[in-house]
Short mmCIF file of C-alpha atoms in Angstrom, two decimals:
data_model
loop_
_atom_site.label_atom_id
_atom_site.label_comp_id
_atom_site.label_asym_id
_atom_site.label_seq_id
_atom_site.Cartn_x
_atom_site.Cartn_y
_atom_site.Cartn_z
CA MET A 86 105.12 118.96 96.47
CA ALA A 87 106.10 119.57 93.49
CA VAL A 88 109.32 121.04 94.56
CA ALA A 89 110.81 118.22 95.99
CA VAL A 90 109.51 116.26 92.87
CA LEU A 91 111.74 118.29 90.82
CA MET A 92 114.79 118.10 93.45
CA ALA A 93 113.90 114.50 93.80
CA THR A 94 114.25 113.90 89.97
CA ALA A 95 117.17 116.87 89.73
CA ALA A 96 120.05 114.91 90.19
CA THR A 97 118.95 111.65 88.33
CA GLY A 98 117.04 112.93 85.05
CA VAL A 99 114.35 109.91 85.57
CA THR A 100 111.68 108.84 87.24
CA ALA A 101 112.49 106.48 90.73
CA THR A 102 110.85 103.30 90.29
CA ALA A 103 111.78 100.10 91.65
CA ALA A 104 114.40 97.42 90.24
CA GLN A 105 115.27 94.32 91.06
CA ALA A 106 118.41 92.51 89.65
CA ALA A 107 118.89 88.67 89.05
CA PRO A 108 117.69 87.05 91.80
CA ASN A 109 120.86 85.22 92.19
CA ALA A 110 124.46 85.63 93.01
CA GLU A 111 125.47 85.67 89.48
CA GLN A 112 125.25 88.97 88.12
CA LEU A 113 122.92 89.91 84.43
CA TYR A 114 124.88 92.72 83.41
CA TYR A 115 126.27 94.61 80.33
CA THR A 116 129.95 96.65 79.53
CA VAL A 117 129.42 99.86 78.50
CA ALA A 118 130.60 100.12 74.54
CA PRO A 119 132.50 102.99 73.11
CA ALA A 120 129.62 104.10 70.92
CA TYR A 121 126.33 102.52 69.91
CA GLN A 122 125.09 102.94 66.42
CA GLY A 123 128.05 105.79 65.72
CA ALA A 124 126.68 107.99 69.39
CA PRO A 125 127.56 107.50 72.87
CA GLU A 126 125.52 105.19 74.82
CA ASN A 127 123.08 106.76 77.74
CA LEU A 128 120.66 104.63 80.03
CA TRP A 129 117.85 105.23 77.93
CA GLU A 130 118.97 103.60 74.66
CA VAL A 131 120.61 100.61 77.06
CA ALA A 132 117.20 100.41 78.63
CA ALA A 133 115.65 100.38 75.15
CA ARG A 134 117.70 98.15 73.20
CA PHE A 135 117.67 95.42 76.49
CA LEU A 136 114.43 95.39 78.12
CA GLY A 137 112.28 96.88 75.02
CA ASP A 138 111.28 99.96 76.82
CA ALA A 139 113.37 103.33 77.70
CA ASP A 140 110.84 104.13 80.50
CA ARG A 141 113.15 101.26 82.35
CA ALA A 142 116.34 103.50 82.27
CA GLY A 143 115.38 104.21 86.27
CA GLU A 144 115.34 100.66 86.99
CA ILE A 145 119.01 100.51 85.74
CA LEU A 146 119.76 103.84 87.41
CA ASP A 147 118.95 102.50 90.74
CA LEU A 148 120.82 98.66 90.14
CA ASN A 149 124.22 101.17 89.80
CA SER A 150 123.99 104.23 90.81
CA GLY A 151 126.78 104.88 93.85
CA ARG A 152 128.60 101.71 92.59
CA VAL A 153 132.03 102.14 91.77
CA GLN A 154 133.25 101.53 88.52
CA PRO A 155 136.71 100.06 87.34
CA ASP A 156 137.63 103.84 86.40
CA GLY A 157 136.76 104.96 89.94
CA GLY A 158 134.23 106.45 88.54
CA ARG A 159 130.06 105.74 89.87
CA LEU A 160 127.19 106.08 87.78
CA ALA A 161 124.83 109.73 88.49
CA ASP A 162 123.55 111.06 85.19
CA PRO A 163 122.28 108.62 82.98
CA GLY A 164 123.06 110.64 79.91
CA ARG A 165 126.87 110.04 80.84
CA LEU A 166 128.32 106.59 81.00
CA HIS A 167 131.84 105.61 80.26
CA GLU A 168 133.29 103.39 78.00
CA GLY A 169 134.21 100.04 80.05
CA TRP A 170 131.56 100.37 83.02
CA HIS A 171 129.53 97.49 84.10
CA LEU A 172 126.03 97.97 83.99
CA VAL A 173 123.33 95.65 86.63
CA LEU A 174 120.69 95.19 84.52
CA PRO A 175 116.93 93.67 85.99
CA TRP A 176 116.63 90.06 85.61
CA ASP A 177 114.29 90.17 82.59
CA ALA A 178 116.88 92.06 80.09
CA VAL A 179 117.96 90.16 76.86
CA GLY A 180 120.41 90.49 74.23
CA ASN A 181 123.90 88.96 73.06
CA ALA A 182 126.40 92.00 74.33
CA LEU A 183 124.45 91.12 78.18
CA HIS A 184 127.03 88.39 80.21
CA ASP A 185 125.98 86.66 83.08
CA GLY A 186 128.57 86.50 85.91
CA PRO A 187 129.92 87.88 89.34
CA LEU A 188 130.75 91.60 88.53
CA PRO A 189 134.59 92.02 87.55
CA ALA A 190 136.19 94.03 90.72
CA ALA A 191 135.72 97.78 91.16
CA GLY A 192 137.92 100.32 91.13
CA GLU A 193 138.79 101.84 94.31
CA VAL A 194 138.04 105.20 95.57
CA SER A 195 139.58 107.15 98.42
CA SER A 196 137.28 109.16 100.53
CA ASP A 197 137.85 112.74 102.32
CA CYS A 198 136.15 111.76 105.40
CA ALA A 199 138.12 111.07 108.18
CA ARG A 200 137.33 108.07 109.56
CA ASP A 201 138.50 105.21 112.60
CA ALA A 202 140.30 102.74 110.78
CA GLU A 203 140.01 99.77 112.60
CA VAL A 204 136.49 98.80 114.07
CA PRO A 205 136.71 97.01 117.22
CA ALA A 206 134.99 93.61 117.00
CA ALA A 207 133.34 93.77 120.07
CA ALA A 208 131.22 96.46 118.62
CA SER A 209 129.38 94.40 116.26
CA TRP A 210 127.19 93.03 119.39
CA GLY A 211 124.62 94.74 118.16
CA GLN A 212 124.72 93.06 114.57
CA ASP A 213 125.43 89.78 116.43
CA LEU A 214 122.18 90.15 118.90
CA LEU A 215 119.94 90.38 116.22
CA GLY A 216 121.73 88.10 113.58
CA PRO A 217 119.80 90.19 110.27
CA SER A 218 121.95 87.19 108.01
CA ARG A 219 119.72 85.10 108.60
CA ALA A 220 116.88 86.55 106.93
CA TRP A 221 118.61 86.93 103.97
CA SER A 222 117.91 83.47 102.97
CA VAL A 223 114.15 85.40 102.83
CA THR A 224 115.33 89.31 101.33
CA ASP A 225 118.01 91.00 101.40
CA GLY A 226 115.97 94.53 100.94
CA SER A 227 116.79 94.81 97.44
CA GLY A 228 114.19 97.06 95.56
CA VAL A 229 113.32 99.01 98.60
CA LYS A 230 114.85 102.78 98.47
CA VAL A 231 115.69 103.46 102.45
CA ALA A 232 116.12 107.55 102.48
CA VAL A 233 118.35 109.03 105.55
CA VAL A 234 117.02 112.67 105.81
CA GLY A 235 119.83 114.85 107.75
CA SER A 236 123.66 115.38 107.58
CA GLY A 237 124.06 113.89 104.13
CA VAL A 238 126.37 110.73 103.31
CA ASP A 239 129.77 109.77 102.36
CA GLY A 240 128.79 107.69 99.14
CA THR A 241 132.56 106.85 98.63
CA ALA A 242 133.01 105.43 102.28
CA PRO A 243 133.75 101.50 101.43
CA GLY A 244 131.16 99.76 103.42
CA LEU A 245 129.13 101.88 101.17
CA ALA A 246 130.38 101.38 97.76
CA GLY A 247 127.30 100.74 95.20
CA ARG A 248 124.85 101.05 98.26
CA VAL A 249 124.27 105.31 97.97
CA MET A 250 122.71 107.12 95.71
CA ALA A 251 123.13 110.49 94.21
CA GLY A 252 120.78 111.37 96.75
CA VAL A 253 120.04 116.00 96.69
CA ASP A 254 121.02 118.42 98.82
CA VAL A 255 118.22 120.42 100.42
CA ALA A 256 120.09 122.41 102.60
CA SER A 257 122.09 124.39 99.88
CA GLY A 258 119.38 123.85 97.29
CA THR A 259 121.60 122.74 94.38
CA GLY A 260 123.81 119.45 94.37
CA ARG A 261 124.16 116.13 95.91
CA GLY A 262 122.94 113.91 99.08
CA ASP A 263 126.29 111.83 98.64
CA THR A 264 129.08 114.44 99.93
CA GLY A 265 128.40 114.49 103.87
CA CYS A 266 131.36 113.69 106.22
CA ALA A 267 129.56 116.22 109.06
CA GLY A 268 127.22 113.85 111.64
CA PRO A 269 125.84 110.72 111.74
CA GLY A 270 124.31 110.34 108.49
CA THR A 271 127.22 107.57 107.01
CA ALA A 272 127.21 105.63 110.09
CA LEU A 273 123.27 105.42 109.99
CA ALA A 274 123.39 104.39 106.60
CA GLY A 275 126.49 101.44 106.96
CA ILE A 276 123.96 100.14 109.27
CA ILE A 277 120.86 100.13 107.35
CA ALA A 278 122.47 98.36 104.06
CA GLY A 279 126.82 98.77 104.60
CA ASP A 280 129.53 96.70 104.59
CA ASP A 281 133.15 96.88 105.42
CA GLY A 282 134.18 95.17 102.70
CA ALA A 283 136.89 92.65 105.42
CA GLY A 284 135.91 89.18 104.24
CA GLY A 285 132.63 89.90 103.67
CA LYS A 286 131.89 90.88 106.69
CA THR A 287 128.64 92.66 107.12
CA PHE A 288 126.76 95.87 109.25
CA GLY A 289 123.96 96.32 107.05
CA VAL A 290 120.58 94.58 107.85
CA ALA A 291 119.36 94.87 104.04
CA PRO A 292 122.45 95.09 102.51
CA GLY A 293 120.55 94.61 99.39
CA SER A 294 118.70 98.15 99.76
CA ARG A 295 119.54 101.85 98.60
CA ILE A 296 120.26 104.40 100.55
CA VAL A 297 118.87 107.61 99.37
CA PRO A 298 120.76 110.42 101.46
CA VAL A 299 118.82 113.85 101.92
CA LYS A 300 121.22 116.50 103.13
CA VAL A 301 119.24 119.05 104.99
CA GLY A 302 122.28 120.13 107.51
CA SER A 303 125.84 119.31 108.49
CA ASP A 304 124.99 117.63 112.32
CA ASP A 305 121.71 116.30 113.75
CA GLU A 306 120.50 120.06 113.98
CA SER A 307 118.54 121.78 110.57
CA PRO A 308 115.48 124.05 110.22
CA ASP A 309 112.36 122.25 110.76
CA ASN A 310 110.92 123.48 106.92
CA LEU A 311 113.75 122.11 105.35
CA ALA A 312 113.67 118.60 107.01
CA ALA A 313 109.70 118.42 106.06
CA THR A 314 111.25 119.11 102.86
CA GLY A 315 113.34 116.89 102.95
CA VAL A 316 111.34 114.12 103.94
CA ASP A 317 109.06 115.43 101.31
CA VAL A 318 112.08 114.27 99.06
CA ALA A 319 112.50 111.55 99.75
CA VAL A 320 109.32 110.71 98.92
CA ALA A 321 109.22 111.93 95.88
CA ALA A 322 112.59 109.86 94.94
CA GLY A 323 110.90 106.53 95.58
CA ALA A 324 111.83 105.68 98.97
CA SER A 325 109.86 102.91 100.76
CA VAL A 326 110.86 103.66 104.30
CA ILE A 327 112.34 106.96 105.62
CA LEU A 328 114.76 107.20 108.54
CA LEU A 329 113.87 110.79 109.92
CA GLY A 330 116.47 112.47 112.85
CA ALA A 331 114.57 115.81 113.16
CA ASP A 332 111.84 116.62 115.60
CA PRO A 333 108.45 115.36 113.88
CA THR A 334 106.43 117.59 117.00
CA ASP A 335 106.67 120.94 114.72
CA SER A 336 103.58 121.05 112.72
CA GLU A 337 105.22 121.39 109.45
CA MET A 338 107.16 118.70 109.93
CA ARG A 339 104.19 116.49 110.93
CA ALA A 340 102.90 117.22 108.33
CA ALA A 341 104.96 115.89 105.99
CA VAL A 342 105.46 113.14 107.90
CA ASN A 343 102.04 112.19 107.86
CA ASP A 344 101.34 112.84 104.43
CA ALA A 345 104.17 110.49 103.96
CA VAL A 346 102.92 108.06 105.66
CA SER A 347 99.89 108.26 103.33
CA ARG A 348 102.02 107.98 100.54
CA ASP A 349 103.26 104.49 101.21
CA VAL A 350 106.31 105.35 103.19
CA VAL A 351 107.23 104.07 106.47
CA VAL A 352 108.72 106.67 108.70
CA VAL A 353 111.56 105.58 111.27
CA LEU A 354 112.95 108.08 113.85
CA PRO A 355 114.55 108.13 117.23
CA ALA A 356 111.76 107.92 120.47
CA SER A 357 113.65 111.00 121.65
CA ALA A 358 112.79 113.13 118.73
CA GLY A 359 109.38 113.05 121.19
CA ALA A 360 106.68 112.63 118.17
CA ALA A 361 103.04 111.71 119.44
CA PRO A 362 102.32 107.76 118.32
CA GLY A 363 100.79 106.90 114.52
CA ASP A 364 100.25 104.55 112.10
CA GLY A 365 103.35 103.56 109.90
CA LEU A 366 105.21 105.22 112.23
CA LEU A 367 108.53 103.75 114.30
CA ARG A 368 109.37 105.63 117.38
CA VAL A 369 113.04 103.43 118.50
CA GLY A 370 114.46 103.28 121.53
CA GLU A 371 118.24 102.20 122.45
CA VAL A 372 119.42 99.56 124.18
CA ALA A 373 122.86 98.47 125.52
CA GLU A 374 124.71 95.26 125.72
CA ASN A 375 123.08 93.87 129.19
CA GLY A 376 119.52 94.28 128.12
CA ARG A 377 118.29 97.56 129.53
CA ALA A 378 117.16 100.39 128.20
CA ALA A 379 119.74 103.57 127.67
CA ASP A 380 117.05 105.95 128.66
CA ASP A 381 114.48 106.44 130.97
CA TYR A 382 111.76 106.57 128.44
CA PRO A 383 108.10 107.78 128.59
CA SER A 384 106.02 104.88 128.45
CA ASP A 385 104.34 105.58 126.02
CA ALA A 386 106.94 107.73 124.30
CA VAL A 387 109.06 103.61 122.21
CA ASP A 388 107.27 101.40 119.71
CA VAL A 389 110.04 99.49 119.76
CA LEU A 390 114.05 98.95 120.86
CA ALA A 391 116.95 98.04 119.24
CA PRO A 392 120.47 98.45 119.87
CA GLY A 393 122.35 101.67 120.19
CA VAL A 394 125.05 101.63 122.47
CA GLY A 395 128.68 101.33 121.17
CA ILE A 396 127.65 99.61 118.18
CA ALA A 397 130.22 99.08 114.73
CA THR A 398 129.12 100.62 111.76
CA VAL A 399 131.19 101.98 108.57
CA GLY A 400 134.27 103.74 109.89
CA GLY A 401 134.08 103.08 113.35
CA THR A 402 131.15 103.62 116.38
CA GLY A 403 128.75 105.26 117.16
CA SER A 404 125.62 105.05 120.16
CA GLY A 405 122.02 106.98 120.63
CA ALA A 406 118.89 106.74 119.69
CA GLU A 407 119.39 107.36 116.22
CA TYR A 408 121.77 104.84 115.93
CA ALA A 409 119.08 102.20 116.90
CA ALA A 410 116.26 103.44 114.70
CA ALA A 411 118.63 102.58 111.55
CA PHE A 412 118.07 98.91 112.79
CA VAL A 413 114.80 99.12 112.83
CA ALA A 414 114.98 101.31 109.60
CA GLY A 415 116.88 98.24 107.77
CA THR A 416 114.37 95.78 109.44
CA ALA A 417 111.38 97.76 107.67
CA ALA A 418 113.45 97.32 104.43
CA LEU A 419 113.80 93.55 104.74
CA VAL A 420 109.45 93.67 105.47
CA ARG A 421 108.61 95.56 102.51
CA ALA A 422 110.69 93.71 100.42
CA ALA A 423 109.38 90.47 101.31
CA HIS A 424 105.61 91.88 101.70
CA PRO A 425 105.35 94.31 98.87
CA GLU A 426 102.07 94.29 98.86
CA LEU A 427 101.44 95.51 102.39
CA HIS A 428 101.01 99.48 103.04
CA ALA A 429 102.70 101.63 105.30
CA ALA A 430 101.21 101.21 108.24
CA GLU A 431 101.02 96.87 107.37
CA ALA A 432 104.50 96.66 106.82
CA ALA A 433 105.02 98.76 110.28
CA ARG A 434 102.76 96.37 112.49
CA GLN A 435 104.29 93.30 111.14
CA VAL A 436 107.58 94.99 112.54
CA LEU A 437 106.22 95.60 115.75
CA ALA A 438 104.12 91.95 115.90
CA THR A 439 107.72 90.62 115.43
CA THR A 440 109.79 91.40 118.09
CA ALA A 441 111.40 89.72 121.02
CA ARG A 442 111.43 91.53 124.37
CA GLU A 443 110.35 94.22 122.92
CA VAL A 444 113.25 94.67 120.87
CA VAL A 445 113.26 94.58 117.01
CA ASN A 446 113.69 90.92 115.62
CA PRO A 447 115.08 91.05 111.80
CA VAL A 448 114.44 87.74 110.79
CA ALA A 449 111.02 87.15 112.60
CA ALA A 450 109.99 90.02 110.80
CA VAL A 451 110.12 88.51 107.65
CA THR A 452 109.85 84.81 108.09
CA THR A 453 106.33 85.07 110.29
CA PRO A 454 103.23 84.35 108.40
CA LEU A 455 101.12 87.55 108.38
CA PRO A 456 97.96 87.86 110.02
CA ALA A 457 94.70 87.14 108.54
CA GLY A 458 93.40 89.69 106.63
CA VAL A 459 96.62 90.98 106.24
CA GLY A 460 98.40 90.97 102.55
CA ALA A 461 98.53 88.27 100.09
CA ASN A 462 96.18 86.68 103.41
CA ALA A 463 93.33 89.67 103.22
CA SER A 464 90.80 87.25 101.36
CA SER A 465 90.87 84.80 104.49
CA ALA A 466 89.32 87.19 107.13
CA THR A 467 86.62 89.08 107.16
CA PRO A 468 86.77 92.92 107.09
CA SER A 469 86.48 94.35 110.64
CA ASN A 470 85.90 98.20 109.64
CA GLY A 471 82.84 99.88 109.21
CA LEU A 472 82.96 99.96 105.82
CA GLY A 473 82.99 96.24 105.16
CA THR A 474 80.23 95.91 107.92
CA LEU A 475 78.10 98.73 105.74
CA SER A 476 78.70 95.94 102.42
CA ARG A 477 77.45 92.93 103.64
CA VAL A 478 74.20 95.14 105.55
CA LEU A 479 73.35 95.86 102.28
CA LEU A 480 74.24 92.85 100.50
CA TRP A 481 71.85 91.48 102.82
CA ALA A 482 69.39 93.58 102.23
CA ALA A 483 69.80 93.14 98.45
CA ALA A 484 69.57 89.16 98.86
CA ALA A 485 66.37 89.98 101.22
CA MET A 486 64.66 92.49 98.23
CA VAL A 487 65.73 89.58 95.60
CA LEU A 488 63.77 87.41 97.51
CA LEU A 489 60.50 89.04 98.49
CA LEU A 490 59.98 90.41 94.83
CA LEU A 491 60.69 86.69 93.76
CA VAL A 492 58.14 85.15 96.61
CA VAL A 493 55.31 87.72 95.19
CA PHE A 494 56.10 87.01 91.22
CA LEU A 495 55.47 83.67 92.30
CA ARG A 496 52.43 83.87 94.77
CA GLN A 497 50.22 85.67 92.69
CA PRO A 498 48.47 83.03 90.62
CA VAL A 499 48.10 80.85 93.60
CA THR A 500 46.47 84.17 95.12
CA GLN A 501 44.35 84.91 91.98
CA SER A 502 44.03 80.50 92.03
CA ALA A 503 42.30 80.94 95.58
CA ALA A 504 40.23 83.93 94.74
CA ARG A 505 39.46 82.15 92.07
CA LEU A 506 38.70 78.30 93.90
CA VAL A 507 36.34 81.11 96.50
CA SER A 508 34.19 82.35 94.13
CA HIS A 509 33.64 79.52 92.47
CA ARG A 510 32.56 77.72 95.84
CA ARG A 511 30.23 80.61 96.83
CA ALA A 512 28.55 80.21 93.59
CA ARG A 513 27.78 77.00 94.06
CA ARG A 514 26.66 77.22 97.18
CA GLN A 515 24.11 80.30 96.15
CA ALA A 516 23.18 78.28 93.13
CA ARG A 517 21.82 75.62 95.42
CA ALA A 518 20.56 77.58 98.08
CA ALA A 519 18.57 79.36 95.50
CA ARG A 520 17.56 76.00 93.85
CA ALA A 521 15.72 74.89 97.20
CA GLY A 522 14.22 78.08 97.64
CA MET A 523 12.38 77.59 94.32
CA ALA A 524 11.97 73.78 95.36
CA GLY A 525 9.46 74.57 97.92
CA ASP A 526 8.78 77.69 100.30
CA ASP A 527 9.42 75.72 103.88
CA ASP A 528 12.74 75.59 103.35
CA PRO A 529 14.29 77.87 106.15
CA PHE A 530 16.87 79.52 103.70
CA TRP A 531 13.91 81.48 102.90
CA ASP A 532 12.42 82.60 106.18
CA ARG A 533 12.56 86.22 107.66
CA PRO A 534 15.34 86.67 110.21
CA ALA A 535 13.74 86.95 113.94
CA ASN A 536 16.14 90.73 114.40
CA PRO A 537 15.08 92.42 111.04
CA GLY A 538 18.18 95.19 111.56
CA VAL A 539 20.29 92.11 111.15
CA PRO A 540 19.80 89.94 108.14
CA ALA A 541 20.98 86.44 108.42
CA ASN A 542 23.98 85.73 106.14
CA PRO A 543 24.68 82.05 105.92
CA GLY A 544 27.68 82.26 104.02
CA ILE A 545 30.23 83.97 106.38
CA ARG A 546 30.52 80.08 107.62
CA ALA A 547 31.01 78.44 104.43
CA THR A 548 33.39 80.89 103.45
CA ARG A 549 35.34 80.67 106.35
CA ASP A 550 35.42 77.20 105.51
CA GLU A 551 36.96 77.24 102.18
CA ALA A 552 39.14 79.90 103.59
CA ASP A 553 40.92 77.58 105.76
CA GLU A 554 40.56 74.67 102.96
CA VAL A 555 42.61 76.77 100.40
CA THR A 556 44.95 77.73 103.14
CA GLU A 557 45.55 73.95 103.64
CA GLU A 558 46.10 73.75 99.89
CA ILE A 559 48.72 76.35 99.30
CA SER A 560 50.63 75.54 102.98
CA GLY A 561 50.58 72.05 100.88
CA TRP A 562 51.87 73.40 98.01
#
C-alpha cells in the first residue's frame, strides 16, 4: 500500500483531497501573475494567500488538473505555474486579485489519438434513456474522483478537457496515466464525465467529477498483479469510485477490491469479469436499445444493468459491458457527491435500490430519499445489528441495576422501622402477660402445657398478626 501511495502522489506532489468550486455557474478564479513578492508562483503559495492554508493546494490542483489553459498547457505540477493561467479556486477563497465570472476561453489542444470525427446522433440513446442531466440540479458529481483502471485515458481529447487528472502509469512504473490512446479507457471516461464540445451537449453522467486514469496495460488485458496495484494506487489517489475492467477472481485482485471497499471506495466492474457479489461492489450487465440483455448472464452474476450496445462517447461509439459499467460508475459518483456521508456499501445499495426494471437510474439515485437508518436518516431508525442489540440489553440491565439499588436504599429505613415496630409491640404484649401473671395464679398463661415436650408459645399468632399489620402499612406507604 505504501508503494501505491507514493505512485499516487508522485505525479502531483500534493496529497489528494476533495474540493468543490463555487456552487453556481460563475467561477471564482485567479489569473497567475509573472511573480509574487519576487518569486515564481506555485499552488502552495496561492493556497496560503487566498485560502489561508498552504495544505489546501491539493484542492486547487483537483479543480484545475487537466484543464486546457490559454497557452494550451495543462496544470500537472503544483510547483510550476505559467503566467496567464486561470486557476479555479474553492468557493471560500478570499482576495482582491480574484475574479468572479465565466472563465476566459481556453486554448485548443489537439490529440495525437485517432478518433472518429463524427458520432451518430442515434448512438446517444443510452444518455437519452437515462437522462442524467435531470439529476444535475442536485449534483453533477463535483468533488468526486472516479478512477478508471485499465488502458489509460487521453487527457487531451476535446470532450475531456479539464476533466482528467494526470494519473499514474503503473505498467511502466513511471509517467502519467493521461496519455493513453489504445484501449477503451478514454471512451469509458467520456461516459463518466465527458463532453463532446458541441453546444454544451454532454456524454458524461457526472460531468463535474474528475477522472483519475490509472494505466495498467495498453488494452483490456493486464497482469493481475498490475491491476491489483492499480486499484491500490486509485485508492491512494483519493478516488471515491473505481471503474475496473480486470478480472477480480484472482486472489490478489480480490484482496485489492475488498481493501478498496473497506477504505470507503465503490468498485464498479462489468459482469463479464465473473466476480462474486459483495458489499460496495457493483457488477454491471449491458442492455441493448430494445431493452433486452445483450448477453446471457447467470442469474447471480449481475447486480444492475445499463446501456452497453452502440453507445456514444468521446471520439466515437462503443459496445460492451465495460461501457455499461461506465454509466453505473458515473451514477455512483453522483450518489457520492449528493450523499458524502454514505459509506461505499451504502452508496452502492442506493444505486441498486433506485433502479428501474434493474436498469440504473441516475436521477432516482440522487432524488430518492435515503432509507431510515441510512446516512442523514440514521438517527431515525433502531440499530438492527447484533452490536446494537447488545447495547440495548446492557442499557436496560444498567437501568434495572440502578432501580434495584434505589429500592434497596429506600427500603432500608422502612424495614428497620418495621422491625422496631414489631419488637416494640412484642415487648408490650410480654409486659401485659407478665403483669397478669403477677396479678393471680389462676391466669391460664401460667398453666403447664398439656404436652410437656412442646412448650406453649402464645406469641406466634400475635407476631403473624403484627406482620400482617406492617405489611398493610408498607403497602399503603
